[in-house]
JSON list of N, CA and C in Angstrom, two decimals:
[
{"chain": "A", "resi": 1, "resn": "MET", "atom": "N", "xyz": [102.61, 93.28, 102.06]},
{"chain": "A", "resi": 1, "resn": "MET", "atom": "CA", "xyz": [103.13, 91.30, 102.15]},
{"chain": "A", "resi": 1, "resn": "MET", "atom": "C", "xyz": [103.10, 91.19, 103.52]},
{"chain": "A", "resi": 2, "resn": "LEU", "atom": "N", "xyz": [103.49, 89.79, 103.75]},
{"chain": "A", "resi": 2, "resn": "LEU", "atom": "CA", "xyz": [103.75, 89.67, 105.13]},
{"chain": "A", "resi": 2, "resn": "LEU", "atom": "C", "xyz": [105.30, 89.60, 105.21]},
{"chain": "A", "resi": 3, "resn": "GLU", "atom": "N", "xyz": [105.57, 90.21, 106.99]},
{"chain": "A", "resi": 3, "resn": "GLU", "atom": "CA", "xyz": [106.67, 89.94, 107.39]},
{"chain": "A", "resi": 3, "resn": "GLU", "atom": "C", "xyz": [107.26, 88.55, 106.82]},
{"chain": "A", "resi": 4, "resn": "ARG", "atom": "N", "xyz": [108.92, 88.62, 107.35]},
{"chain": "A", "resi": 4, "resn": "ARG", "atom": "CA", "xyz": [109.49, 87.37, 107.44]},
{"chain": "A", "resi": 4, "resn": "ARG", "atom": "C", "xyz": [109.89, 87.44, 109.09]},
{"chain": "A", "resi": 5, "resn": "GLY", "atom": "N", "xyz": [109.79, 86.32, 109.80]},
{"chain": "A", "resi": 5, "resn": "GLY", "atom": "CA", "xyz": [110.35, 86.07, 111.40]},
{"chain": "A", "resi": 5, "resn": "GLY", "atom": "C", "xyz": [109.38, 85.68, 111.84]},
{"chain": "A", "resi": 6, "resn": "ILE", "atom": "N", "xyz": [109.23, 85.93, 113.87]},
{"chain": "A", "resi": 6, "resn": "ILE", "atom": "CA", "xyz": [108.81, 84.48, 114.32]},
{"chain": "A", "resi": 6, "resn": "ILE", "atom": "C", "xyz": [107.66, 85.75, 114.81]},
{"chain": "A", "resi": 7, "resn": "TYR", "atom": "N", "xyz": [106.65, 84.20, 115.10]},
{"chain": "A", "resi": 7, "resn": "TYR", "atom": "CA", "xyz": [105.08, 84.87, 114.88]},
{"chain": "A", "resi": 7, "resn": "TYR", "atom": "C", "xyz": [105.30, 84.09, 116.56]},
{"chain": "A", "resi": 8, "resn": "GLN", "atom": "N", "xyz": [103.65, 84.53, 117.60]},
{"chain": "A", "resi": 8, "resn": "GLN", "atom": "CA", "xyz": [103.26, 84.04, 118.27]},
{"chain": "A", "resi": 8, "resn": "GLN", "atom": "C", "xyz": [102.25, 83.96, 117.75]},
{"chain": "A", "resi": 9, "resn": "HIS", "atom": "N", "xyz": [101.38, 82.27, 117.22]},
{"chain": "A", "resi": 9, "resn": "HIS", "atom": "CA", "xyz": [99.72, 82.18, 117.89]},
{"chain": "A", "resi": 9, "resn": "HIS", "atom": "C", "xyz": [98.91, 82.46, 119.06]},
{"chain": "A", "resi": 10, "resn": "TYR", "atom": "N", "xyz": [97.93, 82.88, 118.64]},
{"chain": "A", "resi": 10, "resn": "TYR", "atom": "CA", "xyz": [96.74, 83.58, 119.99]},
{"chain": "A", "resi": 10, "resn": "TYR", "atom": "C", "xyz": [96.80, 82.75, 121.33]},
{"chain": "A", "resi": 11, "resn": "LYS", "atom": "N", "xyz": [97.02, 81.13, 121.16]},
{"chain": "A", "resi": 11, "resn": "LYS", "atom": "CA", "xyz": [97.20, 80.40, 122.00]},
{"chain": "A", "resi": 11, "resn": "LYS", "atom": "C", "xyz": [98.27, 80.78, 122.06]},
{"chain": "A", "resi": 12, "resn": "GLY", "atom": "N", "xyz": [100.39, 81.33, 122.39]},
{"chain": "A", "resi": 12, "resn": "GLY", "atom": "CA", "xyz": [101.23, 80.93, 123.08]},
{"chain": "A", "resi": 12, "resn": "GLY", "atom": "C", "xyz": [102.47, 80.55, 122.31]},
{"chain": "A", "resi": 13, "resn": "GLN", "atom": "N", "xyz": [101.44, 79.47, 121.07]},
{"chain": "A", "resi": 13, "resn": "GLN", "atom": "CA", "xyz": [103.17, 78.91, 120.54]},
{"chain": "A", "resi": 13, "resn": "GLN", "atom": "C", "xyz": [104.23, 79.36, 119.85]},
{"chain": "A", "resi": 14, "resn": "LEU", "atom": "N", "xyz": [105.39, 79.32, 119.54]},
{"chain": "A", "resi": 14, "resn": "LEU", "atom": "CA", "xyz": [105.94, 80.62, 118.66]},
{"chain": "A", "resi": 14, "resn": "LEU", "atom": "C", "xyz": [106.18, 79.57, 116.73]},
{"chain": "A", "resi": 15, "resn": "TYR", "atom": "N", "xyz": [106.20, 80.04, 116.13]},
{"chain": "A", "resi": 15, "resn": "TYR", "atom": "CA", "xyz": [106.53, 80.35, 114.95]},
{"chain": "A", "resi": 15, "resn": "TYR", "atom": "C", "xyz": [107.86, 81.37, 113.83]},
{"chain": "A", "resi": 16, "resn": "GLN", "atom": "N", "xyz": [108.01, 80.61, 112.73]},
{"chain": "A", "resi": 16, "resn": "GLN", "atom": "CA", "xyz": [108.72, 80.63, 112.08]},
{"chain": "A", "resi": 16, "resn": "GLN", "atom": "C", "xyz": [108.20, 81.17, 111.01]},
{"chain": "A", "resi": 17, "resn": "VAL", "atom": "N", "xyz": [107.88, 82.45, 110.09]},
{"chain": "A", "resi": 17, "resn": "VAL", "atom": "CA", "xyz": [107.13, 82.28, 109.16]},
{"chain": "A", "resi": 17, "resn": "VAL", "atom": "C", "xyz": [108.97, 82.65, 108.41]},
{"chain": "A", "resi": 18, "resn": "PHE", "atom": "N", "xyz": [108.68, 81.46, 106.73]},
{"chain": "A", "resi": 18, "resn": "PHE", "atom": "CA", "xyz": [109.56, 82.02, 105.49]},
{"chain": "A", "resi": 18, "resn": "PHE", "atom": "C", "xyz": [109.26, 82.66, 104.53]},
{"chain": "A", "resi": 19, "resn": "SER", "atom": "N", "xyz": [107.68, 82.43, 104.06]},
{"chain": "A", "resi": 19, "resn": "SER", "atom": "CA", "xyz": [107.68, 83.16, 103.03]},
{"chain": "A", "resi": 19, "resn": "SER", "atom": "C", "xyz": [106.22, 82.90, 102.34]},
{"chain": "A", "resi": 20, "resn": "VAL", "atom": "N", "xyz": [105.39, 84.20, 101.21]},
{"chain": "A", "resi": 20, "resn": "VAL", "atom": "CA", "xyz": [104.26, 84.06, 101.16]},
{"chain": "A", "resi": 20, "resn": "VAL", "atom": "C", "xyz": [104.37, 83.23, 99.61]},
{"chain": "A", "resi": 21, "resn": "ALA", "atom": "N", "xyz": [104.10, 81.78, 99.01]},
{"chain": "A", "resi": 21, "resn": "ALA", "atom": "CA", "xyz": [103.88, 81.12, 98.33]},
{"chain": "A", "resi": 21, "resn": "ALA", "atom": "C", "xyz": [102.21, 81.12, 97.34]},
{"chain": "A", "resi": 22, "resn": "THR", "atom": "N", "xyz": [102.25, 81.16, 95.77]},
{"chain": "A", "resi": 22, "resn": "THR", "atom": "CA", "xyz": [101.35, 80.93, 95.70]},
{"chain": "A", "resi": 22, "resn": "THR", "atom": "C", "xyz": [100.42, 79.55, 95.32]},
{"chain": "A", "resi": 23, "resn": "HIS", "atom": "N", "xyz": [100.04, 78.72, 95.56]},
{"chain": "A", "resi": 23, "resn": "HIS", "atom": "CA", "xyz": [99.17, 77.32, 95.27]},
{"chain": "A", "resi": 23, "resn": "HIS", "atom": "C", "xyz": [99.52, 77.66, 93.37]},
{"chain": "A", "resi": 24, "resn": "SER", "atom": "N", "xyz": [99.71, 76.65, 93.00]},
{"chain": "A", "resi": 24, "resn": "SER", "atom": "CA", "xyz": [99.66, 76.70, 91.33]},
{"chain": "A", "resi": 24, "resn": "SER", "atom": "C", "xyz": [98.65, 76.45, 90.87]},
{"chain": "A", "resi": 25, "resn": "GLU", "atom": "N", "xyz": [97.49, 75.86, 91.34]},
{"chain": "A", "resi": 25, "resn": "GLU", "atom": "CA", "xyz": [96.07, 75.73, 90.70]},
{"chain": "A", "resi": 25, "resn": "GLU", "atom": "C", "xyz": [95.53, 76.70, 90.78]},
{"chain": "A", "resi": 26, "resn": "THR", "atom": "N", "xyz": [95.25, 76.74, 92.36]},
{"chain": "A", "resi": 26, "resn": "THR", "atom": "CA", "xyz": [94.44, 78.55, 92.06]},
{"chain": "A", "resi": 26, "resn": "THR", "atom": "C", "xyz": [94.38, 79.64, 92.44]},
{"chain": "A", "resi": 27, "resn": "GLU", "atom": "N", "xyz": [96.28, 80.05, 92.24]},
{"chain": "A", "resi": 27, "resn": "GLU", "atom": "CA", "xyz": [96.85, 80.83, 92.87]},
{"chain": "A", "resi": 27, "resn": "GLU", "atom": "C", "xyz": [96.47, 82.06, 94.32]},
{"chain": "A", "resi": 28, "resn": "GLU", "atom": "N", "xyz": [96.22, 80.55, 95.49]},
{"chain": "A", "resi": 28, "resn": "GLU", "atom": "CA", "xyz": [95.25, 81.63, 97.01]},
{"chain": "A", "resi": 28, "resn": "GLU", "atom": "C", "xyz": [96.89, 81.66, 97.27]},
{"chain": "A", "resi": 29, "resn": "LYS", "atom": "N", "xyz": [97.45, 83.01, 98.12]},
{"chain": "A", "resi": 29, "resn": "LYS", "atom": "CA", "xyz": [98.66, 82.23, 98.75]},
{"chain": "A", "resi": 29, "resn": "LYS", "atom": "C", "xyz": [98.42, 81.69, 100.23]},
{"chain": "A", "resi": 30, "resn": "LEU", "atom": "N", "xyz": [99.51, 81.07, 99.87]},
{"chain": "A", "resi": 30, "resn": "LEU", "atom": "CA", "xyz": [99.31, 80.61, 101.14]},
{"chain": "A", "resi": 30, "resn": "LEU", "atom": "C", "xyz": [100.78, 80.92, 101.86]},
{"chain": "A", "resi": 31, "resn": "VAL", "atom": "N", "xyz": [100.99, 81.26, 103.24]},
{"chain": "A", "resi": 31, "resn": "VAL", "atom": "CA", "xyz": [102.15, 80.78, 103.74]},
{"chain": "A", "resi": 31, "resn": "VAL", "atom": "C", "xyz": [102.74, 80.05, 105.13]},
{"chain": "A", "resi": 32, "resn": "VAL", "atom": "N", "xyz": [104.59, 79.63, 104.39]},
{"chain": "A", "resi": 32, "resn": "VAL", "atom": "CA", "xyz": [104.79, 79.09, 105.03]},
{"chain": "A", "resi": 32, "resn": "VAL", "atom": "C", "xyz": [105.44, 79.18, 106.11]},
{"chain": "A", "resi": 33, "resn": "TYR", "atom": "N", "xyz": [105.24, 78.55, 107.09]},
{"chain": "A", "resi": 33, "resn": "TYR", "atom": "CA", "xyz": [106.06, 78.76, 108.15]},
{"chain": "A", "resi": 33, "resn": "TYR", "atom": "C", "xyz": [106.44, 77.31, 109.01]},
{"chain": "A", "resi": 34, "resn": "GLN", "atom": "N", "xyz": [106.72, 77.29, 110.13]},
{"chain": "A", "resi": 34, "resn": "GLN", "atom": "CA", "xyz": [107.95, 75.91, 110.62]},
{"chain": "A", "resi": 34, "resn": "GLN", "atom": "C", "xyz": [107.46, 76.43, 112.29]},
{"chain": "A", "resi": 35, "resn": "CYS", "atom": "N", "xyz": [106.96, 75.28, 113.16]},
{"chain": "A", "resi": 35, "resn": "CYS", "atom": "CA", "xyz": [106.63, 75.47, 114.31]},
{"chain": "A", "resi": 35, "resn": "CYS", "atom": "C", "xyz": [108.18, 75.54, 115.21]},
{"chain": "A", "resi": 36, "resn": "LEU", "atom": "N", "xyz": [108.27, 76.20, 116.44]},
{"chain": "A", "resi": 36, "resn": "LEU", "atom": "CA", "xyz": [109.30, 76.91, 116.96]},
{"chain": "A", "resi": 36, "resn": "LEU", "atom": "C", "xyz": [109.60, 75.64, 117.99]},
{"chain": "A", "resi": 37, "resn": "TYR", "atom": "N", "xyz": [108.81, 74.94, 118.18]},
{"chain": "A", "resi": 37, "resn": "TYR", "atom": "CA", "xyz": [108.56, 73.81, 119.13]},
{"chain": "A", "resi": 37, "resn": "TYR", "atom": "C", "xyz": [107.44, 72.25, 118.29]},
{"chain": "A", "resi": 38, "resn": "GLY", "atom": "N", "xyz": [108.53, 71.35, 119.37]},
{"chain": "A", "resi": 38, "resn": "GLY", "atom": "CA", "xyz": [108.17, 70.00, 119.33]},
{"chain": "A", "resi": 38, "resn": "GLY", "atom": "C", "xyz": [108.79, 69.06, 118.04]},
{"chain": "A", "resi": 39, "resn": "ASP", "atom": "N", "xyz": [107.83, 68.67, 116.53]},
{"chain": "A", "resi": 39, "resn": "ASP", "atom": "CA", "xyz": [109.35, 67.80, 116.21]},
{"chain": "A", "resi": 39, "resn": "ASP", "atom": "C", "xyz": [109.11, 69.16, 115.20]},
{"chain": "A", "resi": 40, "resn": "TYR", "atom": "N", "xyz": [109.08, 70.82, 115.20]},
{"chain": "A", "resi": 40, "resn": "TYR", "atom": "CA", "xyz": [109.50, 71.72, 114.26]},
{"chain": "A", "resi": 40, "resn": "TYR", "atom": "C", "xyz": [108.62, 71.54, 112.84]},
{"chain": "A", "resi": 41, "resn": "SER", "atom": "N", "xyz": [108.18, 71.27, 112.84]},
{"chain": "A", "resi": 41, "resn": "SER", "atom": "CA", "xyz": [107.19, 70.17, 111.72]},
{"chain": "A", "resi": 41, "resn": "SER", "atom": "C", "xyz": [106.77, 71.82, 110.60]},
{"chain": "A", "resi": 42, "resn": "LEU", "atom": "N", "xyz": [107.79, 72.07, 109.14]},
{"chain": "A", "resi": 42, "resn": "LEU", "atom": "CA", "xyz": [106.41, 72.81, 108.00]},
{"chain": "A", "resi": 42, "resn": "LEU", "atom": "C", "xyz": [104.93, 72.42, 107.82]},
{"chain": "A", "resi": 43, "resn": "TRP", "atom": "N", "xyz": [104.72, 73.97, 107.71]},
{"chain": "A", "resi": 43, "resn": "TRP", "atom": "CA", "xyz": [103.07, 74.32, 108.01]},
{"chain": "A", "resi": 43, "resn": "TRP", "atom": "C", "xyz": [103.30, 75.25, 106.69]},
{"chain": "A", "resi": 44, "resn": "VAL", "atom": "N", "xyz": [101.23, 74.46, 105.84]},
{"chain": "A", "resi": 44, "resn": "VAL", "atom": "CA", "xyz": [101.45, 76.60, 105.27]},
{"chain": "A", "resi": 44, "resn": "VAL", "atom": "C", "xyz": [99.35, 76.17, 105.60]},
{"chain": "A", "resi": 45, "resn": "ARG", "atom": "N", "xyz": [99.64, 77.90, 105.19]},
{"chain": "A", "resi": 45, "resn": "ARG", "atom": "CA", "xyz": [97.90, 78.13, 105.40]},
{"chain": "A", "resi": 45, "resn": "ARG", "atom": "C", "xyz": [98.21, 79.70, 104.55]},
{"chain": "A", "resi": 46, "resn": "PRO", "atom": "N", "xyz": [96.38, 79.06, 104.85]},
{"chain": "A", "resi": 46, "resn": "PRO", "atom": "CA", "xyz": [95.70, 80.12, 103.73]},
{"chain": "A", "resi": 46, "resn": "PRO", "atom": "C", "xyz": [96.20, 82.49, 104.50]},
{"chain": "A", "resi": 47, "resn": "LEU", "atom": "N", "xyz": [96.51, 82.74, 103.17]},
{"chain": "A", "resi": 47, "resn": "LEU", "atom": "CA", "xyz": [97.26, 84.19, 104.42]},
{"chain": "A", "resi": 47, "resn": "LEU", "atom": "C", "xyz": [96.58, 85.03, 104.85]},
{"chain": "A", "resi": 48, "resn": "SER", "atom": "N", "xyz": [94.93, 84.85, 103.92]},
{"chain": "A", "resi": 48, "resn": "SER", "atom": "CA", "xyz": [93.18, 85.40, 104.84]},
{"chain": "A", "resi": 48, "resn": "SER", "atom": "C", "xyz": [93.22, 84.62, 106.53]},
{"chain": "A", "resi": 49, "resn": "MET", "atom": "N", "xyz": [94.28, 83.30, 105.84]},
{"chain": "A", "resi": 49, "resn": "MET", "atom": "CA", "xyz": [93.54, 83.05, 107.79]},
{"chain": "A", "resi": 49, "resn": "MET", "atom": "C", "xyz": [94.26, 82.84, 108.83]},
{"chain": "A", "resi": 50, "resn": "PHE", "atom": "N", "xyz": [95.81, 83.45, 108.17]},
{"chain": "A", "resi": 50, "resn": "PHE", "atom": "CA", "xyz": [97.31, 84.03, 108.55]},
{"chain": "A", "resi": 50, "resn": "PHE", "atom": "C", "xyz": [96.36, 85.42, 109.49]},
{"chain": "A", "resi": 51, "resn": "THR", "atom": "N", "xyz": [96.65, 85.15, 108.95]},
{"chain": "A", "resi": 51, "resn": "THR", "atom": "CA", "xyz": [96.22, 87.15, 109.24]},
{"chain": "A", "resi": 51, "resn": "THR", "atom": "C", "xyz": [94.57, 88.03, 109.85]},
{"chain": "A", "resi": 52, "resn": "GLU", "atom": "N", "xyz": [94.17, 86.82, 110.03]},
{"chain": "A", "resi": 52, "resn": "GLU", "atom": "CA", "xyz": [92.54, 87.44, 110.36]},
{"chain": "A", "resi": 52, "resn": "GLU", "atom": "C", "xyz": [92.95, 87.16, 111.71]},
{"chain": "A", "resi": 53, "resn": "GLN", "atom": "N", "xyz": [91.82, 88.39, 112.46]},
{"chain": "A", "resi": 53, "resn": "GLN", "atom": "CA", "xyz": [91.24, 88.06, 113.79]},
{"chain": "A", "resi": 53, "resn": "GLN", "atom": "C", "xyz": [90.69, 87.19, 114.08]},
{"chain": "A", "resi": 54, "resn": "VAL", "atom": "N", "xyz": [91.04, 86.87, 115.43]},
{"chain": "A", "resi": 54, "resn": "VAL", "atom": "CA", "xyz": [89.85, 86.01, 116.49]},
{"chain": "A", "resi": 54, "resn": "VAL", "atom": "C", "xyz": [89.29, 85.78, 117.55]},
{"chain": "A", "resi": 55, "resn": "THR", "atom": "N", "xyz": [87.96, 85.85, 117.91]},
{"chain": "A", "resi": 55, "resn": "THR", "atom": "CA", "xyz": [87.67, 86.51, 118.62]},
{"chain": "A", "resi": 55, "resn": "THR", "atom": "C", "xyz": [88.23, 85.32, 120.49]},
{"chain": "A", "resi": 56, "resn": "LEU", "atom": "N", "xyz": [88.60, 85.87, 121.17]},
{"chain": "A", "resi": 56, "resn": "LEU", "atom": "CA", "xyz": [88.56, 84.56, 122.38]},
{"chain": "A", "resi": 56, "resn": "LEU", "atom": "C", "xyz": [86.90, 84.29, 123.18]},
{"chain": "A", "resi": 57, "resn": "GLU", "atom": "N", "xyz": [87.05, 83.20, 124.34]},
{"chain": "A", "resi": 57, "resn": "GLU", "atom": "CA", "xyz": [85.63, 83.22, 124.92]},
{"chain": "A", "resi": 57, "resn": "GLU", "atom": "C", "xyz": [85.32, 84.32, 125.43]},
{"chain": "A", "resi": 58, "resn": "ASP", "atom": "N", "xyz": [86.38, 85.74, 126.09]},
{"chain": "A", "resi": 58, "resn": "ASP", "atom": "CA", "xyz": [85.60, 86.65, 126.41]},
{"chain": "A", "resi": 58, "resn": "ASP", "atom": "C", "xyz": [85.65, 87.90, 126.34]},
{"chain": "A", "resi": 59, "resn": "GLY", "atom": "N", "xyz": [85.97, 87.15, 124.50]},
{"chain": "A", "resi": 59, "resn": "GLY", "atom": "CA", "xyz": [85.04, 88.46, 123.07]},
{"chain": "A", "resi": 59, "resn": "GLY", "atom": "C", "xyz": [85.87, 89.60, 123.10]},
{"chain": "A", "resi": 60, "resn": "LYS", "atom": "N", "xyz": [86.99, 89.06, 123.80]},
{"chain": "A", "resi": 60, "resn": "LYS", "atom": "CA", "xyz": [88.14, 89.80, 122.50]},
{"chain": "A", "resi": 60, "resn": "LYS", "atom": "C", "xyz": [88.53, 89.54, 121.34]},
{"chain": "A", "resi": 61, "resn": "THR", "atom": "N", "xyz": [88.48, 90.65, 120.87]},
{"chain": "A", "resi": 61, "resn": "THR", "atom": "CA", "xyz": [90.09, 90.14, 118.88]},
{"chain": "A", "resi": 61, "resn": "THR", "atom": "C", "xyz": [91.24, 90.33, 119.29]},
{"chain": "A", "resi": 62, "resn": "VAL", "atom": "N", "xyz": [91.27, 89.39, 118.73]},
{"chain": "A", "resi": 62, "resn": "VAL", "atom": "CA", "xyz": [93.12, 89.68, 118.45]},
{"chain": "A", "resi": 62, "resn": "VAL", "atom": "C", "xyz": [93.64, 88.57, 117.29]},
{"chain": "A", "resi": 63, "resn": "PRO", "atom": "N", "xyz": [94.64, 89.48, 117.73]},
{"chain": "A", "resi": 63, "resn": "PRO", "atom": "CA", "xyz": [95.42, 88.61, 115.71]},
{"chain": "A", "resi": 63, "resn": "PRO", "atom": "C", "xyz": [95.56, 86.65, 115.80]},
{"chain": "A", "resi": 64, "resn": "ARG", "atom": "N", "xyz": [95.91, 86.14, 114.97]},
{"chain": "A", "resi": 64, "resn": "ARG", "atom": "CA", "xyz": [95.66, 85.45, 115.10]},
{"chain": "A", "resi": 64, "resn": "ARG", "atom": "C", "xyz": [97.31, 85.12, 115.36]},
{"chain": "A", "resi": 65, "resn": "PHE", "atom": "N", "xyz": [97.81, 85.28, 114.16]},
{"chain": "A", "resi": 65, "resn": "PHE", "atom": "CA", "xyz": [99.68, 85.36, 114.87]},
{"chain": "A", "resi": 65, "resn": "PHE", "atom": "C", "xyz": [99.91, 87.22, 114.99]},
{"chain": "A", "resi": 66, "resn": "ASN", "atom": "N", "xyz": [100.83, 86.99, 115.93]},
{"chain": "A", "resi": 66, "resn": "ASN", "atom": "CA", "xyz": [101.18, 88.44, 115.95]},
{"chain": "A", "resi": 66, "resn": "ASN", "atom": "C", "xyz": [102.72, 88.70, 115.78]},
{"chain": "A", "resi": 67, "resn": "LEU", "atom": "N", "xyz": [102.96, 88.62, 115.45]},
{"chain": "A", "resi": 67, "resn": "LEU", "atom": "CA", "xyz": [104.65, 89.64, 114.50]},
{"chain": "A", "resi": 67, "resn": "LEU", "atom": "C", "xyz": [105.90, 89.92, 115.45]},
{"chain": "A", "resi": 68, "resn": "ILE", "atom": "N", "xyz": [106.03, 89.39, 116.53]},
{"chain": "A", "resi": 68, "resn": "ILE", "atom": "CA", "xyz": [107.05, 89.40, 118.26]},
{"chain": "A", "resi": 68, "resn": "ILE", "atom": "C", "xyz": [108.83, 89.71, 117.33]},
{"chain": "A", "resi": 69, "resn": "GLN", "atom": "N", "xyz": [109.32, 89.17, 116.48]},
{"chain": "A", "resi": 69, "resn": "GLN", "atom": "CA", "xyz": [111.02, 89.81, 115.62]},
{"chain": "A", "resi": 69, "resn": "GLN", "atom": "C", "xyz": [110.88, 89.32, 114.25]},
{"chain": "A", "resi": 70, "resn": "LYS", "atom": "N", "xyz": [110.98, 90.69, 114.08]},
{"chain": "A", "resi": 70, "resn": "LYS", "atom": "CA", "xyz": [111.64, 90.42, 112.15]},
{"chain": "A", "resi": 70, "resn": "LYS", "atom": "C", "xyz": [113.04, 89.43, 112.16]},
{"chain": "A", "resi": 71, "resn": "THR", "atom": "N", "xyz": [112.86, 88.68, 110.66]},
{"chain": "A", "resi": 71, "resn": "THR", "atom": "CA", "xyz": [114.34, 87.92, 110.40]},
{"chain": "A", "resi": 71, "resn": "THR", "atom": "C", "xyz": [114.94, 88.21, 109.25]},
{"chain": "A", "resi": 72, "resn": "ALA", "atom": "N", "xyz": [116.36, 88.28, 109.49]},
{"chain": "A", "resi": 72, "resn": "ALA", "atom": "CA", "xyz": [116.32, 88.88, 107.64]},
{"chain": "A", "resi": 72, "resn": "ALA", "atom": "C", "xyz": [116.00, 87.09, 106.65]},
{"chain": "A", "resi": 73, "resn": "ILE", "atom": "N", "xyz": [115.71, 85.81, 107.16]},
{"chain": "A", "resi": 73, "resn": "ILE", "atom": "CA", "xyz": [115.79, 84.86, 106.21]},
{"chain": "A", "resi": 73, "resn": "ILE", "atom": "C", "xyz": [114.64, 84.11, 106.80]}
]
């Protein structure tokens, strides 16, 4: 399961992951997270997309989000 904590997006911004929720109709797993910049809005993204690898322009493959600090909440 996905760890709660502070994640860095491959483009540099930070986000706090709170939980993984389940969609009521499809049962798809969704990550509930918050921007740690700007308006600090809440977002959801499919778990499969949150944890996927992305390919950069130089051909290097990196995680879309990388855990940088675990949190208890």
